Structures are given as C-alpha cells and as structure tokens.
C-alpha cells in the first residue's frame, strides 16, 4: 500500500510507472494516477506552463513526469475530500473547500460534497471560467441533512460568479444544507450568491438563518426546485445590475418561511413563475416583485401557492412600472394576524395597459384577523386608468372583495 504523498515526494524510490495504484493521504480511498503529457483540453503540459496546471491534488508531478487522477480521464465527479475537506464538524474547511472550488470552477468539473459537517469561516468563491470548452460547474451535495455547511464566521457563504460575457455559463447546485448559528436573529452573510449565469439549477438546498438566504443577480433561465430559505432576514433576493433582469425564473415546491424582513424580493422581473410554493409566517411582505417590461410583457405568474401568517406586510406586493400581464391562479391566501393589511397589493406606476388575471384564488380570514372595509383581499391602486382585471376568486365576505381605486 503506497500513499499519494509518499509516491509524489521528492526523491521518491517508487518507479514512475505509466499507471500507479495509490491510497489518498486525506480520504484513505484508493486512487489511480496515470502519466500524461497533455492537459484536459489537449494542450501540452511542460515546464513553461506547469505552474498554472499542476495543482498538487489532481494534476501532480514526479521528477520530470506528469500524472493525473484518473477520475478526470473518466469524467467522474471529484470528491472535495481529495482537496482536504474533512467534514468533521470541527476543522475549518474553508481553505480546502476554496481549493476545490478553484480547480473545479476553472476546469468546469463536478465537485461532490461528502456526508458530514463542513465548517467555513469566510466566503468560498467559485469563479467559473467561460470558454467554448469549459463553461459549466456542478456542485453536488450528498443530500439535505446529510451534507451540512456550517458558516460560523462573521461572513461565510457560497459564491458563484461567471467571468464570461452575458452569463454564458451553466451552473447546477444540489443536495445540501447551509446554516448560520441558530440564534434568535440572523447573524450575517449570504448563504448562496450567484451572478452572471445563463442557465442555473438549484435543487434540494436548504438555507437557514442568513441575512439573505439566496441572492441571484444578472441571471436568467433558472430553475429552483425544493429550495427552502427560512429564519433569515430576506429569504430570496434577485435583481439586474448590468446584464439581464430576473427572467425565466421558475420556482417549484420552494418554501420561504419565517423570514424577519421579507420572504422573496425581486426587481424588474420578466416571466417569473412560482408553482406550488409556500410562504408562511414571514414578518414583512412575503413576496415582493416589480415589473418594468425590461425583457418582455409578461411579469409574475403565481400558481397553486400557499400564503399564511404574514405579519407587518402583505402576502404579495406587486409594482407595475410598465404595461403587461400578470396571473394569479389557484393560490391560497390565509390572513391570520391583525397586522396584515391585504393579501395582494398592486401598485401601478404606469398609464400603459395592464392585464391582471385573478382566477380561482381562495381567501380565508382566521386567527386574530378582523376583516373590515379598508382591508380588502386584493387592492389595486395608483394609476389605474388602464388596468384591466379578471376576478373569479373566492372571498369569505363582501368586504373582502377586490378593490380597484381610481
């Protein structure tokens, strides 16, 4: 049995065979290394460029020969343990995880996070390279409540940023829980930050107690499925900075619960859909979005979603800055506290034609909520001269019904 560090040490007595079977010093797993002369993109490895290529974990040098972990040649995912991530709940894995992000982000590789608790004390940044051959990154956890990333410093989250033009990068993030300390209030940081990505998938991810659970900037064509951001300040935040407004964002079976400031906040959206999502016990607006027709004339599509227990705000606060359409179909709105003003509040800042379709939504008054004439279930206000709406909702009382103020 030969360990990797013994084989690759200077003046190692082991012969430079074309293929060597070793045991990794960090993971204690069997690993194979193969002698190579070219980098994964086909360019030769030599003394003039080896400093940028030989990372000491995946690509290594022994004497004058170069070796690569055969997982690269087979296209398999890389275990973060190969870069030194211990996931023991005690060791600060920040530097080791950063090394893993550096290699996999630069080379468009798949990174697997192990079962266990990965402790971080600073932001871990994945700068994803964009070119014709390398334009994607996949972060694969072992599962929610199996892979825990515990952020215990003053900052500490996972950041994914593309260096490509117009977000020409594909990013997939799946299968882990990322948490801050479980104290009364959120204590800092952004759990997951993404910027300048063309196609993004985040699935089976839980974020707990961050100032912002997820922040998605200049990103489009994105799928969020089984994502839960809760007990933070803002659960989810997205806007355009330089490249593209939040558009073609689809949320399926996501949950934004018990956030202290807002559940979800979106600016300048286009074709954003929430389908089967839950918004419960948020202190502040549960879902706040604005529409400016920045990339089309369809704004918010809210379908089969559930709102309950919002306080000190409204369930949906929707601002129209341009003409277009929005659809509210088959949603449940339960008003339980006296501090909720209305379920759906639409503010129009435009004289352009706008079409709002309210189809089959149900409104319940319960708990300590007391319905009265100035707290309708749906209120449309502002410049309403060219607002057109369809209303087939269910209301408990006549005083709840939709009001459009001139």
Short mmCIF file of C-alpha atoms in Angstrom, two decimals:
data_model
loop_
_atom_site.label_atom_id
_atom_site.label_comp_id
_atom_site.label_asym_id
_atom_site.label_seq_id
_atom_site.Cartn_x
_atom_site.Cartn_y
_atom_site.Cartn_z
CA UNK A 1 0.00 0.00 0.00
CA UNK A 2 1.54 3.27 -1.16
CA UNK A 3 0.19 6.66 -0.07
CA UNK A 4 -0.04 9.53 -2.51
CA UNK A 5 2.30 11.81 -0.57
CA UNK A 6 4.93 9.07 -0.35
CA UNK A 7 4.80 8.40 -4.08
CA UNK A 8 4.96 12.04 -5.14
CA UNK A 9 7.52 13.20 -2.60
CA UNK A 10 10.86 14.45 -3.88
CA UNK A 11 13.38 11.61 -4.39
CA UNK A 12 10.62 9.02 -4.01
CA UNK A 13 12.03 5.48 -4.59
CA UNK A 14 8.89 4.27 -6.34
CA UNK A 15 9.22 3.85 -10.14
CA UNK A 16 7.44 6.24 -12.50
CA UNK A 17 5.08 3.65 -13.95
CA UNK A 18 2.54 4.71 -16.54
CA UNK A 19 -0.31 3.82 -14.12
CA UNK A 20 0.08 3.72 -10.34
CA UNK A 21 -2.42 2.48 -7.73
CA UNK A 22 -2.23 4.55 -4.55
CA UNK A 23 -4.11 5.41 -1.35
CA UNK A 24 -5.02 9.06 -0.87
CA UNK A 25 -3.46 10.51 2.29
CA UNK A 26 -6.57 12.58 3.07
CA UNK A 27 -9.52 10.37 2.19
CA UNK A 28 -7.78 6.98 2.67
CA UNK A 29 -9.52 5.91 -0.53
CA UNK A 30 -7.92 4.01 -3.39
CA UNK A 31 -6.88 6.35 -6.20
CA UNK A 32 -5.22 5.79 -9.54
CA UNK A 33 -2.85 8.20 -11.26
CA UNK A 34 -1.88 7.97 -14.92
CA UNK A 35 1.14 9.50 -16.60
CA UNK A 36 0.07 12.18 -19.09
CA UNK A 37 1.67 14.70 -21.43
CA UNK A 38 -1.34 16.88 -22.19
CA UNK A 39 -3.80 18.93 -20.15
CA UNK A 40 -7.50 18.03 -20.22
CA UNK A 41 -8.13 20.49 -23.06
CA UNK A 42 -5.45 18.85 -25.21
CA UNK A 43 -2.67 21.41 -24.74
CA UNK A 44 0.74 20.03 -23.76
CA UNK A 45 1.97 20.19 -20.17
CA UNK A 46 5.57 21.34 -19.91
CA UNK A 47 7.91 23.29 -17.68
CA UNK A 48 6.74 26.60 -19.14
CA UNK A 49 3.09 26.21 -18.10
CA UNK A 50 3.16 23.66 -15.30
CA UNK A 51 2.88 26.32 -12.60
CA UNK A 52 -0.65 27.08 -13.78
CA UNK A 53 -1.64 23.44 -14.27
CA UNK A 54 -0.09 21.33 -11.53
CA UNK A 55 -2.37 21.84 -8.53
CA UNK A 56 -0.80 19.18 -6.30
CA UNK A 57 -4.08 17.30 -5.84
CA UNK A 58 -5.46 16.27 -9.22
CA UNK A 59 -2.53 17.04 -11.51
CA UNK A 60 0.83 16.20 -9.96
CA UNK A 61 4.49 15.98 -10.92
CA UNK A 62 7.05 13.30 -10.08
CA UNK A 63 10.54 14.08 -11.28
CA UNK A 64 10.06 15.21 -14.86
CA UNK A 65 6.82 13.27 -15.39
CA UNK A 66 3.25 14.50 -15.03
CA UNK A 67 0.35 12.49 -13.59
CA UNK A 68 -3.41 13.00 -13.36
CA UNK A 69 -6.01 11.41 -11.13
CA UNK A 70 -7.86 9.00 -13.45
CA UNK A 71 -11.24 10.34 -12.31
CA UNK A 72 -10.54 13.23 -14.67
CA UNK A 73 -9.96 10.87 -17.60
CA UNK A 74 -13.21 9.00 -16.87
CA UNK A 75 -15.26 12.17 -16.47
CA UNK A 76 -16.24 11.29 -12.89
CA UNK A 77 -17.04 13.83 -10.18
CA UNK A 78 -14.29 14.80 -7.73
CA UNK A 79 -14.74 14.34 -4.00
CA UNK A 80 -13.99 17.50 -2.01
CA UNK A 81 -12.07 15.27 0.37
CA UNK A 82 -9.32 14.99 -2.26
CA UNK A 83 -8.62 18.69 -1.67
CA UNK A 84 -8.51 18.31 2.12
CA UNK A 85 -12.13 18.88 3.15
CA UNK A 86 -12.63 16.85 6.34
CA UNK A 87 -16.34 17.49 7.02
CA UNK A 88 -15.85 16.51 10.66
CA UNK A 89 -17.74 19.47 12.18
CA UNK A 90 -14.57 20.71 13.94
CA UNK A 91 -11.92 21.52 11.32
CA UNK A 92 -12.16 24.83 9.48
CA UNK A 93 -12.55 23.54 5.93
CA UNK A 94 -12.59 27.00 4.32
CA UNK A 95 -9.20 26.83 2.60
CA UNK A 96 -9.62 23.24 1.46
CA UNK A 97 -13.08 23.92 0.03
CA UNK A 98 -11.73 27.02 -1.71
CA UNK A 99 -9.05 24.87 -3.38
CA UNK A 100 -11.75 22.51 -4.59
CA UNK A 101 -13.80 25.42 -5.96
CA UNK A 102 -10.72 26.89 -7.63
CA UNK A 103 -9.89 23.71 -9.51
CA UNK A 104 -13.42 22.70 -10.47
CA UNK A 105 -14.56 26.22 -11.36
CA UNK A 106 -11.56 26.82 -13.59
CA UNK A 107 -11.89 23.46 -15.31
CA UNK A 108 -15.66 23.06 -15.49
CA UNK A 109 -15.65 19.99 -13.28
CA UNK A 110 -18.18 18.30 -10.99
CA UNK A 111 -17.49 18.56 -7.27
CA UNK A 112 -19.05 16.17 -4.74
CA UNK A 113 -19.50 17.27 -1.13
CA UNK A 114 -19.27 14.42 1.40
CA UNK A 115 -21.67 13.45 4.15
CA UNK A 116 -20.83 15.39 7.31
CA UNK A 117 -20.42 18.94 8.60
CA UNK A 118 -18.23 21.26 6.56
CA UNK A 119 -17.26 24.25 8.70
CA UNK A 120 -16.47 27.53 6.91
CA UNK A 121 -15.45 30.90 8.34
CA UNK A 122 -15.36 33.01 5.17
CA UNK A 123 -16.93 33.26 1.73
CA UNK A 124 -16.00 30.44 -0.62
CA UNK A 125 -15.88 31.84 -4.16
CA UNK A 126 -16.18 29.82 -7.34
CA UNK A 127 -15.01 31.86 -10.33
CA UNK A 128 -16.40 29.85 -13.24
CA UNK A 129 -14.38 30.03 -16.43
CA UNK A 130 -16.35 30.63 -19.62
CA UNK A 131 -14.99 29.46 -22.96
CA UNK A 132 -16.03 27.11 -25.72
CA UNK A 133 -14.84 24.01 -23.85
CA UNK A 134 -15.27 24.96 -20.19
CA UNK A 135 -18.45 26.77 -19.31
CA UNK A 136 -20.13 24.89 -16.51
CA UNK A 137 -19.81 23.83 -12.89
CA UNK A 138 -21.75 21.32 -10.81
CA UNK A 139 -21.76 21.27 -7.02
CA UNK A 140 -23.29 18.03 -5.77
CA UNK A 141 -24.04 17.52 -2.11
CA UNK A 142 -24.91 14.16 -0.57
CA UNK A 143 -28.37 15.46 0.36
CA UNK A 144 -30.23 17.90 2.60
CA UNK A 145 -29.47 16.98 6.23
CA UNK A 146 -26.61 14.78 5.05
CA UNK A 147 -24.19 17.43 3.81
CA UNK A 148 -24.15 20.38 6.23
CA UNK A 149 -22.17 23.53 5.52
CA UNK A 150 -21.91 25.47 8.78
CA UNK A 151 -20.95 29.13 8.47
CA UNK A 152 -19.58 30.28 11.82
CA UNK A 153 -17.52 33.37 10.96
CA UNK A 154 -18.69 36.96 10.58
CA UNK A 155 -19.22 36.05 6.91
CA UNK A 156 -19.31 32.79 5.11
CA UNK A 157 -21.39 31.59 2.18
CA UNK A 158 -21.03 30.01 -1.23
CA UNK A 159 -20.48 32.48 -4.09
CA UNK A 160 -20.64 31.56 -7.79
CA UNK A 161 -19.58 34.18 -10.34
CA UNK A 162 -19.02 33.80 -14.08
CA UNK A 163 -16.22 35.59 -15.89
CA UNK A 164 -17.99 35.12 -19.22
CA UNK A 165 -19.91 37.69 -21.26
CA UNK A 166 -23.68 37.82 -20.88
CA UNK A 167 -23.72 34.97 -18.41
CA UNK A 168 -22.67 32.26 -20.87
CA UNK A 169 -22.15 29.72 -18.10
CA UNK A 170 -24.24 26.82 -16.79
CA UNK A 171 -24.37 26.14 -13.06
CA UNK A 172 -26.01 23.31 -11.09
CA UNK A 173 -26.18 23.25 -7.28
CA UNK A 174 -27.85 20.35 -5.46
CA UNK A 175 -28.21 18.46 -2.23
CA UNK A 176 -27.04 20.23 0.92
CA UNK A 177 -28.00 22.36 3.91
CA UNK A 178 -26.12 25.59 4.61
CA UNK A 179 -26.68 27.21 8.01
CA UNK A 180 -25.69 30.04 10.29
CA UNK A 181 -25.72 29.66 14.09
CA UNK A 182 -29.22 29.00 15.39
CA UNK A 183 -29.61 32.15 17.49
CA UNK A 184 -32.59 34.49 17.76
CA UNK A 185 -31.73 36.68 14.77
CA UNK A 186 -29.84 36.14 11.53
CA UNK A 187 -26.21 36.93 12.24
CA UNK A 188 -24.73 37.73 8.83
CA UNK A 189 -23.75 36.72 5.32
CA UNK A 190 -25.44 35.50 2.15
CA UNK A 191 -25.99 31.75 2.04
CA UNK A 192 -25.82 31.24 -1.74
CA UNK A 193 -24.81 34.08 -4.08
CA UNK A 194 -24.94 33.72 -7.87
CA UNK A 195 -24.03 36.33 -10.50
CA UNK A 196 -23.98 36.39 -14.30
CA UNK A 197 -25.24 32.90 -15.09
CA UNK A 198 -27.19 31.99 -18.21
CA UNK A 199 -28.71 28.69 -17.05
CA UNK A 200 -28.93 27.96 -13.34
CA UNK A 201 -30.42 24.99 -11.49
CA UNK A 202 -30.64 24.90 -7.70
CA UNK A 203 -32.38 21.84 -6.31
CA UNK A 204 -32.78 20.27 -2.87
CA UNK A 205 -30.98 23.03 -0.97
CA UNK A 206 -31.90 24.39 2.47
CA UNK A 207 -30.62 27.76 3.75
CA UNK A 208 -31.07 28.73 7.40
CA UNK A 209 -30.54 31.96 9.41
CA UNK A 210 -28.63 34.04 6.87
CA UNK A 211 -29.16 37.78 6.33
CA UNK A 212 -30.02 36.82 2.75
CA UNK A 213 -30.68 33.17 2.05
CA UNK A 214 -30.10 33.33 -1.71
CA UNK A 215 -29.09 36.30 -3.84
CA UNK A 216 -29.33 35.82 -7.61
CA UNK A 217 -28.01 38.68 -9.78
CA UNK A 218 -27.98 39.11 -13.57
CA UNK A 219 -29.28 35.60 -14.02
CA UNK A 220 -31.91 34.08 -16.32
CA UNK A 221 -33.32 30.72 -17.46
CA UNK A 222 -33.18 29.35 -13.95
CA UNK A 223 -34.92 26.54 -12.07
CA UNK A 224 -35.32 26.42 -8.30
CA UNK A 225 -36.84 23.20 -7.02
CA UNK A 226 -37.30 22.04 -3.43
CA UNK A 227 -35.38 25.06 -2.17
CA UNK A 228 -36.05 26.24 1.38
CA UNK A 229 -34.79 29.55 2.78
CA UNK A 230 -36.04 30.24 6.28
CA UNK A 231 -35.49 32.05 9.57
CA UNK A 232 -33.24 34.65 7.96
CA UNK A 233 -33.79 38.33 7.21
CA UNK A 234 -34.58 38.02 3.49
CA UNK A 235 -35.18 34.57 2.13
CA UNK A 236 -34.51 35.26 -1.56
CA UNK A 237 -33.36 38.36 -3.46
CA UNK A 238 -32.85 38.97 -7.18
CA UNK A 239 -32.32 41.95 -9.47
CA UNK A 240 -30.50 43.18 -12.57
CA UNK A 241 -27.20 45.01 -12.14
CA UNK A 242 -25.62 45.17 -15.61
CA UNK A 243 -26.59 42.18 -17.76
CA UNK A 244 -30.15 40.87 -17.55
CA UNK A 245 -33.27 41.28 -15.43
CA UNK A 246 -34.50 38.25 -13.49
CA UNK A 247 -36.32 36.42 -16.26
CA UNK A 248 -37.47 32.88 -16.94
CA UNK A 249 -37.04 32.07 -13.25
CA UNK A 250 -39.17 29.09 -12.23
CA UNK A 251 -39.76 28.12 -8.60
CA UNK A 252 -41.30 24.69 -7.97
CA UNK A 253 -42.20 23.43 -4.49
CA UNK A 254 -39.98 26.01 -2.80
CA UNK A 255 -40.55 27.36 0.70
CA UNK A 256 -39.79 30.79 2.11
CA UNK A 257 -40.76 30.75 5.76
CA UNK A 258 -40.31 32.77 8.96
CA UNK A 259 -38.04 35.44 7.47
CA UNK A 260 -37.77 38.62 9.54
CA UNK A 261 -37.76 41.25 6.73
CA UNK A 262 -39.19 39.67 3.55
CA UNK A 263 -39.72 36.24 2.12
CA UNK A 264 -38.83 36.95 -1.53
CA UNK A 265 -37.79 40.25 -3.15
CA UNK A 266 -37.46 40.58 -6.95
CA UNK A 267 -36.82 43.69 -9.07
CA UNK A 268 -37.63 44.17 -12.80
CA UNK A 269 -38.85 40.63 -13.34
CA UNK A 270 -39.99 39.07 -16.59
CA UNK A 271 -41.77 35.69 -16.84
CA UNK A 272 -41.15 34.63 -13.26
CA UNK A 273 -43.26 31.69 -12.07
CA UNK A 274 -43.94 30.32 -8.59
CA UNK A 275 -45.70 26.94 -8.76
CA UNK A 276 -46.69 25.07 -5.61
CA UNK A 277 -44.56 27.24 -3.32
CA UNK A 278 -45.10 28.02 0.36
CA UNK A 279 -44.85 31.40 2.08
CA UNK A 280 -45.55 31.09 5.80
CA UNK A 281 -45.02 33.29 8.85
CA UNK A 282 -42.92 35.97 7.17
CA UNK A 283 -42.59 39.25 9.07
CA UNK A 284 -42.84 41.72 6.19
CA UNK A 285 -44.00 41.22 2.62
CA UNK A 286 -43.99 37.53 1.80
CA UNK A 287 -43.45 38.10 -1.94
CA UNK A 288 -42.45 41.48 -3.35
CA UNK A 289 -41.84 41.98 -7.06
CA UNK A 290 -41.65 44.81 -9.58
CA UNK A 291 -42.24 44.69 -13.34
CA UNK A 292 -40.70 47.07 -15.89
CA UNK A 293 -41.07 45.16 -19.19
CA UNK A 294 -37.28 45.08 -19.36
CA UNK A 295 -37.31 41.92 -21.46
CA UNK A 296 -40.95 41.31 -22.43
CA UNK A 297 -44.55 41.98 -21.45
CA UNK A 298 -45.28 39.13 -19.04
CA UNK A 299 -44.40 39.64 -15.40
CA UNK A 300 -45.44 37.45 -12.46
CA UNK A 301 -47.15 34.05 -12.71
CA UNK A 302 -48.22 32.83 -9.27
CA UNK A 303 -49.82 29.40 -9.41
CA UNK A 304 -51.07 26.94 -6.76
CA UNK A 305 -49.01 28.56 -3.99
CA UNK A 306 -49.79 28.97 -0.31
CA UNK A 307 -49.60 32.06 1.91
CA UNK A 308 -50.27 32.04 5.62
CA UNK A 309 -49.40 34.03 8.72
CA UNK A 310 -47.81 37.06 7.06
CA UNK A 311 -47.43 39.93 9.52
CA UNK A 312 -46.44 43.60 9.19
CA UNK A 313 -46.81 43.46 5.43
CA UNK A 314 -48.81 41.83 2.66
CA UNK A 315 -48.70 38.42 1.03
CA UNK A 316 -47.93 39.80 -2.46
CA UNK A 317 -46.74 43.35 -3.17
CA UNK A 318 -46.57 43.82 -6.96
CA UNK A 319 -45.44 47.07 -8.61
CA UNK A 320 -46.21 47.83 -12.25
CA UNK A 321 -43.77 50.21 -13.90
CA UNK A 322 -44.79 49.21 -17.45
CA UNK A 323 -47.79 47.68 -19.15
CA UNK A 324 -48.08 43.91 -19.33
CA UNK A 325 -49.78 40.90 -17.79
CA UNK A 326 -49.68 39.01 -14.51
CA UNK A 327 -51.52 35.84 -13.49
CA UNK A 328 -52.67 34.72 -10.04
CA UNK A 329 -54.17 31.25 -10.38
CA UNK A 330 -55.42 28.83 -7.73
CA UNK A 331 -53.49 30.24 -4.78
CA UNK A 332 -54.44 30.10 -1.10
CA UNK A 333 -54.22 33.27 1.00
CA UNK A 334 -54.84 32.85 4.73
CA UNK A 335 -54.85 36.03 6.82
CA UNK A 336 -54.27 35.16 10.47
CA UNK A 337 -52.92 38.28 12.19
CA UNK A 338 -54.31 41.78 12.60
CA UNK A 339 -51.03 43.25 11.31
CA UNK A 340 -51.51 42.03 7.72
CA UNK A 341 -53.02 44.77 5.56
CA UNK A 342 -54.15 42.91 2.47
CA UNK A 343 -53.30 39.70 0.67
CA UNK A 344 -52.48 41.11 -2.78
CA UNK A 345 -51.44 44.74 -3.20
CA UNK A 346 -50.85 46.04 -6.74
CA UNK A 347 -49.33 49.48 -7.24
CA UNK A 348 -49.49 50.86 -10.77
CA UNK A 349 -46.93 53.50 -11.77
CA UNK A 350 -47.80 53.39 -15.46
CA UNK A 351 -50.53 54.61 -17.80
CA UNK A 352 -49.91 51.71 -20.18
CA UNK A 353 -52.42 48.89 -20.49
CA UNK A 354 -52.05 46.20 -17.84
CA UNK A 355 -53.96 42.94 -17.55
CA UNK A 356 -54.26 41.21 -14.18
CA UNK A 357 -55.87 37.77 -14.09
CA UNK A 358 -57.16 36.55 -10.73
CA UNK A 359 -58.53 33.07 -11.31
CA UNK A 360 -59.74 30.68 -8.63
CA UNK A 361 -57.79 32.04 -5.68
CA UNK A 362 -59.18 31.44 -2.19
CA UNK A 363 -59.06 33.94 0.69
CA UNK A 364 -59.53 32.87 4.32
CA UNK A 365 -59.86 35.10 7.38
CA UNK A 366 -58.77 33.29 10.51
CA UNK A 367 -56.86 33.55 13.75
CA UNK A 368 -56.77 37.10 15.07
CA UNK A 369 -57.50 38.75 11.73
CA UNK A 370 -60.55 41.01 11.76
CA UNK A 371 -61.88 41.83 8.28
CA UNK A 372 -63.14 45.33 7.58
CA UNK A 373 -63.75 47.64 4.64
CA UNK A 374 -60.26 49.12 4.45
CA UNK A 375 -58.55 45.70 4.36
CA UNK A 376 -59.71 44.08 1.12
CA UNK A 377 -58.22 40.81 -0.01
CA UNK A 378 -56.97 42.44 -3.24
CA UNK A 379 -56.23 46.15 -3.62
CA UNK A 380 -55.18 47.78 -6.90
CA UNK A 381 -54.08 51.38 -6.60
CA UNK A 382 -52.01 54.11 -8.24
CA UNK A 383 -52.54 54.90 -11.92
CA UNK A 384 -55.40 52.51 -12.60
CA UNK A 385 -56.97 54.11 -15.70
CA UNK A 386 -55.74 51.32 -17.99
CA UNK A 387 -55.85 48.44 -15.53
CA UNK A 388 -57.96 45.51 -16.74
CA UNK A 389 -58.61 42.61 -14.41
CA UNK A 390 -60.44 39.30 -14.27
CA UNK A 391 -61.76 38.21 -10.87
CA UNK A 392 -63.08 34.71 -10.20
CA UNK A 393 -61.75 34.48 -6.64
CA UNK A 394 -63.49 33.12 -3.59
CA UNK A 395 -63.95 35.62 -0.74
CA UNK A 396 -65.38 34.93 2.69
CA UNK A 397 -67.26 38.23 2.91
CA UNK A 398 -68.29 41.02 0.57
CA UNK A 399 -65.94 43.43 2.32
CA UNK A 400 -63.02 41.24 1.29
CA UNK A 401 -63.58 41.58 -2.42
CA UNK A 402 -61.14 43.14 -4.87
CA UNK A 403 -61.00 46.94 -4.85
CA UNK A 404 -59.51 49.00 -7.68
CA UNK A 405 -59.01 52.58 -6.52
CA UNK A 406 -59.15 55.24 -9.28
#
